[in-house]
Every structure is written in structure tokens, then in C-alpha cells.
Amino acid sequence: MLAPVRQQLPVDLSAPCVARRLVRRWLTALGCGEPEIDDLVLATNEAVSNAVDHAYPSGDLSGGISVQAELLPHGDGAHQVVITVADGGVWQPMPAVRGYRGRGLLLMRALTESLELHNTGAGTRVRMTSRPLRLIGLA
């Protein structure tokens, strides 16, 4: 079984790109199909981008962004991928006028089976669970 992903990323514009490559490489090694990989990579990109764009408005970037991915058995030979993106920043309420932005959470929900969002004064955690997957080489 492939080890879970556990990566701490800096809060900068490179973080979404690094997270995309990391998750794509891991999902490919698991034997996920391209459509599932694309969905989960895009959902991860949205979560990391939200942390970069919104979590640290004061400019204190010391909290960083944590990306974790793990594989869980789902039953009947299927598995689910759980990807968690966490930051140490402050939750920013959605603006009344979104303009061209503000659709990341909707996209994450559409690309996964479930999305859990936990925000506290100590940061925000987004937990995304894939639809059940049949992985090549895993029973």
C-alpha cells in the first residue's frame, strides 16, 4: 500500500502548483483513472488556492498550508481517497458581490462525494472525500 501524502507548503503562489503535482503523482501511483485524478487534483487546487488567497489577510504567513491525502477502504473492494487541506489563517466571509470569484467551494463539492469544512480561530480545514474507486492492483 502506498504511504499517505503529508506535505507542508509555504503560503505563496507556488503552493497550488506544488499541491497539484504532489496529488497527481500519488493518485497515479495508486492506479486511479484519469477522470478521477483530474477531479481530485482540481478540488485540491481549489482548496490550496483558497488558503493562499484568503487565509492570511494580515500578511502573517507563518501558519503555512498542510496537504494530506490518504486511501481508505470503502467496502466490496472499493476505496476512497480523502484529501485534507488545512491552514493556520483566519476564515474570511464570502463577499456580498462575488464578481468572477467565489465558486471554489461549489466546485470542490461537485468534484467529490463529500466536503467537510471546519473553521476556527486557529485556521480552516477542508476535508474532501472521493467517490468510491476501483483501483488497479488493489482489491
Tab-separated table of N, CA and C in Angstrom:
chain	number	residue	atom	x	y	z
A	1	MET	N	0.850	-1.179	0.000
A	1	MET	CA	0.000	0.000	0.000
A	1	MET	C	0.894	1.240	0.000
A	2	LEU	N	0.512	2.215	-0.769
A	2	LEU	CA	1.265	3.461	-0.892
A	2	LEU	C	1.082	4.320	0.361
A	3	ALA	N	2.166	4.902	0.836
A	3	ALA	CA	2.112	5.754	2.032
A	3	ALA	C	1.249	6.981	1.759
A	4	PRO	N	0.556	7.468	2.782
A	4	PRO	CA	-0.239	8.687	2.618
A	4	PRO	C	0.659	9.887	2.315
A	5	VAL	N	0.058	10.918	1.758
A	5	VAL	CA	0.749	12.176	1.490
A	5	VAL	C	0.639	13.050	2.734
A	6	ARG	N	1.741	13.633	3.139
A	6	ARG	CA	1.758	14.599	4.231
A	6	ARG	C	2.792	15.648	3.853
A	7	GLN	N	2.313	16.829	3.471
A	7	GLN	CA	3.227	17.862	2.968
A	7	GLN	C	2.830	19.222	3.524
A	8	GLN	N	3.802	19.944	4.018
A	8	GLN	CA	3.599	21.320	4.468
A	8	GLN	C	4.077	22.233	3.349
A	9	LEU	N	3.242	23.183	2.947
A	9	LEU	CA	3.574	24.092	1.853
A	9	LEU	C	3.654	25.521	2.363
A	10	PRO	N	4.511	26.326	1.744
A	10	PRO	CA	4.538	27.742	2.099
A	10	PRO	C	3.307	28.443	1.537
A	11	VAL	N	2.944	29.547	2.134
A	11	VAL	CA	1.805	30.326	1.645
A	11	VAL	C	2.327	31.271	0.572
A	12	ASP	N	2.361	30.785	-0.653
A	12	ASP	CA	2.743	31.636	-1.778
A	12	ASP	C	2.089	31.103	-3.051
A	13	LEU	N	2.288	31.804	-4.134
A	13	LEU	CA	1.606	31.463	-5.380
A	13	LEU	C	2.032	30.131	-5.964
A	14	SER	N	3.146	29.552	-5.494
A	14	SER	CA	3.580	28.247	-5.995
A	14	SER	C	2.841	27.090	-5.320
A	15	ALA	N	2.203	27.331	-4.189
A	15	ALA	CA	1.578	26.264	-3.407
A	15	ALA	C	0.549	25.451	-4.197
A	16	PRO	N	-0.381	26.069	-4.941
A	16	PRO	CA	-1.339	25.249	-5.696
A	16	PRO	C	-0.652	24.335	-6.722
A	17	CYS	N	0.360	24.846	-7.393
A	17	CYS	CA	1.085	24.046	-8.385
A	17	CYS	C	1.788	22.859	-7.731
A	18	VAL	N	2.442	23.102	-6.614
A	18	VAL	CA	3.129	22.028	-5.892
A	18	VAL	C	2.117	20.985	-5.427
A	19	ALA	N	0.981	21.429	-4.897
A	19	ALA	CA	-0.060	20.506	-4.428
A	19	ALA	C	-0.626	19.688	-5.586
A	20	ARG	N	-0.862	20.310	-6.730
A	20	ARG	CA	-1.384	19.579	-7.899
A	20	ARG	C	-0.436	18.465	-8.310
A	21	ARG	N	0.845	18.787	-8.430
A	21	ARG	CA	1.832	17.776	-8.844
A	21	ARG	C	1.926	16.646	-7.829
A	22	LEU	N	1.953	16.990	-6.555
A	22	LEU	CA	2.060	16.009	-5.483
A	22	LEU	C	0.879	15.036	-5.506
A	23	VAL	N	-0.326	15.577	-5.564
A	23	VAL	CA	-1.533	14.741	-5.529
A	23	VAL	C	-1.664	13.934	-6.821
A	24	ARG	N	-1.370	14.526	-7.968
A	24	ARG	CA	-1.450	13.793	-9.244
A	24	ARG	C	-0.484	12.602	-9.238
A	25	ARG	N	0.743	12.830	-8.801
A	25	ARG	CA	1.745	11.760	-8.765
A	25	ARG	C	1.279	10.624	-7.845
A	26	TRP	N	0.740	10.969	-6.693
A	26	TRP	CA	0.283	9.975	-5.716
A	26	TRP	C	-0.906	9.191	-6.245
A	27	LEU	N	-1.891	9.890	-6.820
A	27	LEU	CA	-3.075	9.213	-7.357
A	27	LEU	C	-2.710	8.305	-8.533
A	28	THR	N	-1.784	8.741	-9.359
A	28	THR	CA	-1.329	7.923	-10.481
A	28	THR	C	-0.670	6.648	-9.965
A	29	ALA	N	0.169	6.776	-8.954
A	29	ALA	CA	0.832	5.610	-8.370
A	29	ALA	C	-0.170	4.645	-7.742
A	30	LEU	N	-1.303	5.166	-7.258
A	30	LEU	CA	-2.346	4.306	-6.696
A	30	LEU	C	-3.090	3.524	-7.769
A	31	GLY	N	-3.046	3.998	-8.999
A	31	GLY	CA	-3.784	3.341	-10.079
A	31	GLY	C	-5.145	3.949	-10.332
A	32	CYS	N	-5.342	5.196	-9.934
A	32	CYS	CA	-6.612	5.882	-10.219
A	32	CYS	C	-6.720	6.162	-11.713
A	33	GLY	N	-7.935	6.231	-12.192
A	33	GLY	CA	-8.181	6.586	-13.584
A	33	GLY	C	-8.026	8.090	-13.786
A	34	GLU	N	-7.770	8.483	-15.034
A	34	GLU	CA	-7.568	9.902	-15.340
A	34	GLU	C	-8.738	10.802	-14.942
A	35	PRO	N	-9.996	10.410	-15.189
A	35	PRO	CA	-11.099	11.304	-14.784
A	35	PRO	C	-11.111	11.561	-13.275
A	36	GLU	N	-10.862	10.513	-12.484
A	36	GLU	CA	-10.843	10.672	-11.030
A	36	GLU	C	-9.652	11.517	-10.598
A	37	ILE	N	-8.502	11.283	-11.229
A	37	ILE	CA	-7.313	12.080	-10.913
A	37	ILE	C	-7.585	13.554	-11.207
A	38	ASP	N	-8.129	13.838	-12.382
A	38	ASP	CA	-8.407	15.226	-12.752
A	38	ASP	C	-9.345	15.901	-11.757
A	39	ASP	N	-10.414	15.193	-11.348
A	39	ASP	CA	-11.365	15.761	-10.388
A	39	ASP	C	-10.696	16.075	-9.052
A	40	LEU	N	-9.931	15.124	-8.532
A	40	LEU	CA	-9.324	15.314	-7.217
A	40	LEU	C	-8.191	16.335	-7.239
A	41	VAL	N	-7.447	16.388	-8.326
A	41	VAL	CA	-6.390	17.396	-8.450
A	41	VAL	C	-7.008	18.795	-8.520
A	42	LEU	N	-8.085	18.947	-9.278
A	42	LEU	CA	-8.741	20.255	-9.372
A	42	LEU	C	-9.336	20.669	-8.022
A	43	ALA	N	-9.961	19.725	-7.322
A	43	ALA	CA	-10.512	20.040	-5.999
A	43	ALA	C	-9.402	20.463	-5.031
A	44	THR	N	-8.268	19.761	-5.073
A	44	THR	CA	-7.127	20.116	-4.228
A	44	THR	C	-6.606	21.501	-4.581
A	45	ASN	N	-6.493	21.773	-5.868
A	45	ASN	CA	-6.045	23.082	-6.328
A	45	ASN	C	-6.939	24.188	-5.766
A	46	GLU	N	-8.238	23.991	-5.812
A	46	GLU	CA	-9.169	24.994	-5.298
A	46	GLU	C	-8.982	25.219	-3.802
A	47	ALA	N	-8.820	24.140	-3.042
A	47	ALA	CA	-8.662	24.270	-1.595
A	47	ALA	C	-7.362	24.998	-1.245
A	48	VAL	N	-6.274	24.636	-1.913
A	48	VAL	CA	-4.990	25.286	-1.635
A	48	VAL	C	-5.022	26.742	-2.105
A	49	SER	N	-5.611	26.990	-3.262
A	49	SER	CA	-5.723	28.362	-3.764
A	49	SER	C	-6.521	29.237	-2.808
A	50	ASN	N	-7.600	28.686	-2.242
A	50	ASN	CA	-8.387	29.444	-1.259
A	50	ASN	C	-7.542	29.814	-0.049
A	51	ALA	N	-6.725	28.877	0.422
A	51	ALA	CA	-5.866	29.172	1.573
A	51	ALA	C	-4.862	30.268	1.228
A	52	VAL	N	-4.261	30.193	0.047
A	52	VAL	CA	-3.289	31.202	-0.372
A	52	VAL	C	-3.962	32.563	-0.500
A	53	ASP	N	-5.124	32.588	-1.122
A	53	ASP	CA	-5.800	33.854	-1.416
A	53	ASP	C	-6.488	34.499	-0.218
A	54	HIS	N	-6.991	33.688	0.717
A	54	HIS	CA	-7.895	34.239	1.721
A	54	HIS	C	-7.501	34.045	3.183
A	55	ALA	N	-6.646	33.080	3.497
A	55	ALA	CA	-6.446	32.719	4.905
A	55	ALA	C	-5.570	33.691	5.682
A	56	TYR	N	-4.726	34.440	4.998
A	56	TYR	CA	-3.744	35.254	5.702
A	56	TYR	C	-3.808	36.721	5.266
A	57	PRO	N	-4.936	37.396	5.493
A	57	PRO	CA	-5.055	38.782	5.034
A	57	PRO	C	-4.138	39.762	5.757
A	58	SER	N	-3.718	39.422	6.950
A	58	SER	CA	-2.865	40.345	7.719
A	58	SER	C	-1.420	40.326	7.229
A	59	GLY	N	-1.093	39.365	6.385
A	59	GLY	CA	0.275	39.263	5.886
A	59	GLY	C	1.150	38.343	6.707
A	60	ASP	N	0.669	37.846	7.854
A	60	ASP	CA	1.423	36.884	8.652
A	60	ASP	C	1.247	35.512	8.025
A	61	LEU	N	2.266	35.035	7.344
A	61	LEU	CA	2.175	33.789	6.590
A	61	LEU	C	2.810	32.614	7.326
A	62	SER	N	2.991	32.728	8.624
A	62	SER	CA	3.712	31.708	9.376
A	62	SER	C	2.955	30.395	9.509
A	63	GLY	N	1.655	30.400	9.313
A	63	GLY	CA	0.870	29.188	9.507
A	63	GLY	C	1.086	28.130	8.453
A	64	GLY	N	1.383	28.521	7.246
A	64	GLY	CA	1.577	27.554	6.181
A	64	GLY	C	0.291	26.854	5.767
A	65	ILE	N	0.433	25.922	4.848
A	65	ILE	CA	-0.689	25.133	4.336
A	65	ILE	C	-0.285	23.670	4.388
A	66	SER	N	-1.122	22.855	4.987
A	66	SER	CA	-0.880	21.422	5.086
A	66	SER	C	-1.757	20.696	4.071
A	67	VAL	N	-1.148	19.791	3.306
A	67	VAL	CA	-1.890	18.948	2.365
A	67	VAL	C	-1.661	17.499	2.765
A	68	GLN	N	-2.758	16.779	2.982
A	68	GLN	CA	-2.670	15.365	3.313
A	68	GLN	C	-3.614	14.594	2.406
A	69	ALA	N	-3.197	13.404	2.013
A	69	ALA	CA	-4.049	12.532	1.205
A	69	ALA	C	-3.843	11.106	1.686
A	70	GLU	N	-4.944	10.405	1.860
A	70	GLU	CA	-4.863	9.017	2.310
A	70	GLU	C	-5.923	8.189	1.609
A	71	LEU	N	-5.697	6.902	1.581
A	71	LEU	CA	-6.598	5.957	0.948
A	71	LEU	C	-7.294	5.154	2.034
A	72	LEU	N	-8.619	5.106	1.982
A	72	LEU	CA	-9.394	4.362	2.966
A	72	LEU	C	-10.224	3.296	2.281
A	73	PRO	N	-10.344	2.102	2.882
A	73	PRO	CA	-11.213	1.084	2.301
A	73	PRO	C	-12.668	1.530	2.396
A	74	HIS	N	-13.418	1.220	1.353
A	74	HIS	CA	-14.830	1.610	1.323
A	74	HIS	C	-15.753	0.397	1.422
A	75	GLY	N	-15.233	-0.773	1.155
A	75	GLY	CA	-16.042	-1.991	1.181
A	75	GLY	C	-16.199	-2.552	-0.218
A	76	ASP	N	-16.383	-3.857	-0.296
A	76	ASP	CA	-16.570	-4.554	-1.563
A	76	ASP	C	-15.421	-4.281	-2.544
A	77	GLY	N	-14.208	-4.121	-2.003
A	77	GLY	CA	-13.033	-3.922	-2.844
A	77	GLY	C	-12.805	-2.502	-3.326
A	78	ALA	N	-13.695	-1.597	-2.997
A	78	ALA	CA	-13.524	-0.204	-3.416
A	78	ALA	C	-12.762	0.568	-2.334
A	79	HIS	N	-12.262	1.717	-2.717
A	79	HIS	CA	-11.543	2.602	-1.806
A	79	HIS	C	-12.025	4.031	-2.026
A	80	GLN	N	-11.721	4.865	-1.054
A	80	GLN	CA	-11.960	6.295	-1.197
A	80	GLN	C	-10.690	7.048	-0.833
A	81	VAL	N	-10.447	8.114	-1.561
A	81	VAL	CA	-9.332	8.998	-1.282
A	81	VAL	C	-9.862	10.152	-0.436
A	82	VAL	N	-9.160	10.455	0.636
A	82	VAL	CA	-9.508	11.588	1.489
A	82	VAL	C	-8.351	12.578	1.413
A	83	ILE	N	-8.659	13.785	0.972
A	83	ILE	CA	-7.665	14.846	0.865
A	83	ILE	C	-8.050	15.953	1.841
A	84	THR	N	-7.101	16.332	2.677
A	84	THR	CA	-7.334	17.377	3.669
A	84	THR	C	-6.352	18.512	3.430
A	85	VAL	N	-6.879	19.707	3.335
A	85	VAL	CA	-6.066	20.916	3.185
A	85	VAL	C	-6.376	21.803	4.388
A	86	ALA	N	-5.331	22.181	5.113
A	86	ALA	CA	-5.535	22.980	6.323
A	86	ALA	C	-4.582	24.173	6.323
A	87	ASP	N	-5.058	25.257	6.912
A	87	ASP	CA	-4.216	26.441	7.064
A	87	ASP	C	-4.342	26.950	8.493
A	88	GLY	N	-3.460	27.835	8.872
A	88	GLY	CA	-3.485	28.422	10.207
A	88	GLY	C	-3.979	29.848	10.197
A	89	GLY	N	-4.692	30.206	9.143
A	89	GLY	CA	-5.153	31.579	8.984
A	89	GLY	C	-6.530	31.815	9.566
A	90	VAL	N	-7.135	32.885	9.119
A	90	VAL	CA	-8.440	33.322	9.617
A	90	VAL	C	-9.474	33.197	8.499
A	91	TRP	N	-10.632	32.625	8.838
A	91	TRP	CA	-11.713	32.464	7.870
A	91	TRP	C	-12.202	33.834	7.419
A	92	GLN	N	-12.343	33.993	6.113
A	92	GLN	CA	-12.848	35.245	5.548
A	92	GLN	C	-14.257	35.007	5.016
A	93	PRO	N	-15.240	35.765	5.489
A	93	PRO	CA	-16.597	35.572	4.971
A	93	PRO	C	-16.655	35.904	3.481
A	94	MET	N	-17.572	35.234	2.781
A	94	MET	CA	-17.735	35.463	1.362
A	94	MET	C	-18.296	36.873	1.130
A	95	PRO	N	-17.716	37.613	0.191
A	95	PRO	CA	-18.213	38.968	-0.065
A	95	PRO	C	-19.624	38.930	-0.654
A	96	ALA	N	-20.376	39.991	-0.424
A	96	ALA	CA	-21.740	40.065	-0.943
A	96	ALA	C	-21.746	40.025	-2.466
A	97	VAL	N	-20.792	40.684	-3.089
A	97	VAL	CA	-20.670	40.665	-4.544
A	97	VAL	C	-19.444	39.832	-4.891
A	98	ARG	N	-19.680	38.681	-5.476
A	98	ARG	CA	-18.599	37.745	-5.751
A	98	ARG	C	-17.775	38.103	-6.975
A	99	GLY	N	-18.369	38.781	-7.920
A	99	GLY	CA	-17.661	39.037	-9.170
A	99	GLY	C	-17.370	37.720	-9.867
A	100	TYR	N	-16.164	37.554	-10.350
A	100	TYR	CA	-15.798	36.329	-11.052
A	100	TYR	C	-15.278	35.256	-10.096
A	101	ARG	N	-15.287	35.520	-8.803
A	101	ARG	CA	-14.721	34.591	-7.826
A	101	ARG	C	-15.806	33.964	-6.975
A	102	GLY	N	-15.388	33.126	-6.033
A	102	GLY	CA	-16.320	32.609	-5.042
A	102	GLY	C	-17.024	31.322	-5.420
A	103	ARG	N	-16.450	30.563	-6.336
A	103	ARG	CA	-17.082	29.318	-6.736
A	103	ARG	C	-16.258	28.081	-6.377
A	104	GLY	N	-15.166	28.295	-5.637
A	104	GLY	CA	-14.270	27.196	-5.279
A	104	GLY	C	-14.939	26.119	-4.457
A	105	LEU	N	-15.704	26.502	-3.430
A	105	LEU	CA	-16.381	25.502	-2.602
A	105	LEU	C	-17.426	24.735	-3.402
A	106	LEU	N	-18.144	25.431	-4.270
A	106	LEU	CA	-19.120	24.751	-5.133
A	106	LEU	C	-18.429	23.732	-6.031
A	107	LEU	N	-17.299	24.103	-6.568
A	107	LEU	CA	-16.539	23.207	-7.434
A	107	LEU	C	-16.027	22.001	-6.656
A	108	MET	N	-15.477	22.229	-5.464
A	108	MET	CA	-14.993	21.118	-4.636
A	108	MET	C	-16.124	20.143	-4.311
A	109	ARG	N	-17.301	20.673	-4.010
A	109	ARG	CA	-18.456	19.806	-3.719
A	109	ARG	C	-18.858	18.986	-4.937
A	110	ALA	N	-18.803	19.592	-6.112
A	110	ALA	CA	-19.198	18.898	-7.335
A	110	ALA	C	-18.196	17.803	-7.729
A	111	LEU	N	-16.935	17.971	-7.355
A	111	LEU	CA	-15.887	17.044	-7.785
A	111	LEU	C	-15.650	15.889	-6.815
A	112	THR	N	-16.285	15.927	-5.651
A	112	THR	CA	-16.066	14.903	-4.628
A	112	THR	C	-17.406	14.366	-4.130
A	113	GLU	N	-17.333	13.269	-3.397
A	113	GLU	CA	-18.564	12.739	-2.803
A	113	GLU	C	-18.992	13.565	-1.606
A	114	SER	N	-18.001	14.020	-0.834
A	114	SER	CA	-18.354	14.858	0.312
A	114	SER	C	-17.261	15.889	0.567
A	115	LEU	N	-17.699	16.991	1.144
A	115	LEU	CA	-16.811	18.087	1.504
A	115	LEU	C	-17.170	18.526	2.913
A	116	GLU	N	-16.186	18.512	3.798
A	116	GLU	CA	-16.381	18.994	5.161
A	116	GLU	C	-15.502	20.217	5.344
A	117	LEU	N	-16.055	21.242	5.920
A	117	LEU	CA	-15.340	22.490	6.133
A	117	LEU	C	-15.414	22.837	7.611
A	118	HIS	N	-14.243	22.946	8.253
A	118	HIS	CA	-14.172	23.300	9.669
A	118	HIS	C	-13.298	24.538	9.799
A	119	ASN	N	-13.860	25.591	10.364
A	119	ASN	CA	-13.051	26.784	10.579
A	119	ASN	C	-13.162	27.227	12.031
A	120	THR	N	-12.018	27.585	12.548
A	120	THR	CA	-11.928	28.069	13.924
A	120	THR	C	-11.005	29.281	13.908
A	121	GLY	N	-10.798	29.862	15.048
A	121	GLY	CA	-9.858	30.961	15.142
A	121	GLY	C	-8.424	30.530	14.850
A	122	ALA	N	-8.195	29.221	14.895
A	122	ALA	CA	-6.841	28.689	14.676
A	122	ALA	C	-6.621	28.211	13.245
A	123	GLY	N	-7.583	28.427	12.369
A	123	GLY	CA	-7.399	28.014	10.979
A	123	GLY	C	-8.624	27.356	10.389
A	124	THR	N	-8.458	26.910	9.156
A	124	THR	CA	-9.536	26.267	8.410
A	124	THR	C	-9.033	24.931	7.891
A	125	ARG	N	-9.914	23.923	7.950
A	125	ARG	CA	-9.596	22.593	7.424
A	125	ARG	C	-10.686	22.181	6.456
A	126	VAL	N	-10.280	21.815	5.253
A	126	VAL	CA	-11.188	21.318	4.226
A	126	VAL	C	-10.873	19.843	4.026
A	127	ARG	N	-11.880	18.991	4.208
A	127	ARG	CA	-11.708	17.541	4.043
A	127	ARG	C	-12.599	17.089	2.897
A	128	MET	N	-11.970	16.568	1.840
A	128	MET	CA	-12.690	16.139	0.637
A	128	MET	C	-12.551	14.628	0.502
A	129	THR	N	-13.675	13.954	0.301
A	129	THR	CA	-13.670	12.503	0.145
A	129	THR	C	-14.166	12.159	-1.253
A	130	SER	N	-13.391	11.337	-1.946
A	130	SER	CA	-13.740	10.953	-3.314
A	130	SER	C	-14.943	10.017	-3.334
A	131	ARG	N	-15.498	9.881	-4.501
A	131	ARG	CA	-16.477	8.826	-4.726
A	131	ARG	C	-15.744	7.493	-4.606
A	132	PRO	N	-16.440	6.391	-4.344
A	132	PRO	CA	-15.750	5.083	-4.271
A	132	PRO	C	-15.013	4.799	-5.582
A	133	LEU	N	-13.794	4.270	-5.438
A	133	LEU	CA	-12.923	3.996	-6.578
A	133	LEU	C	-12.530	2.531	-6.606
A	134	ARG	N	-12.417	1.994	-7.791
A	134	ARG	CA	-11.815	0.673	-8.004
A	134	ARG	C	-10.415	0.947	-8.527
A	135	LEU	N	-9.427	0.584	-7.758
A	135	LEU	CA	-8.050	0.902	-8.116
A	135	LEU	C	-7.351	-0.312	-8.709
A	136	ILE	N	-6.578	-0.078	-9.739
A	136	ILE	CA	-5.831	-1.143	-10.397
A	136	ILE	C	-4.832	-1.717	-9.402
A	137	GLY	N	-4.856	-3.014	-9.233
A	137	GLY	CA	-3.897	-3.681	-8.348
A	137	GLY	C	-4.309	-3.740	-6.891
A	138	LEU	N	-5.398	-3.088	-6.517
A	138	LEU	CA	-5.883	-3.156	-5.129
A	138	LEU	C	-7.224	-3.862	-5.112
A	139	ALA	N	-7.400	-4.747	-4.158
A	139	ALA	CA	-8.684	-5.453	-4.049
A	139	ALA	C	-9.417	-5.043	-2.808
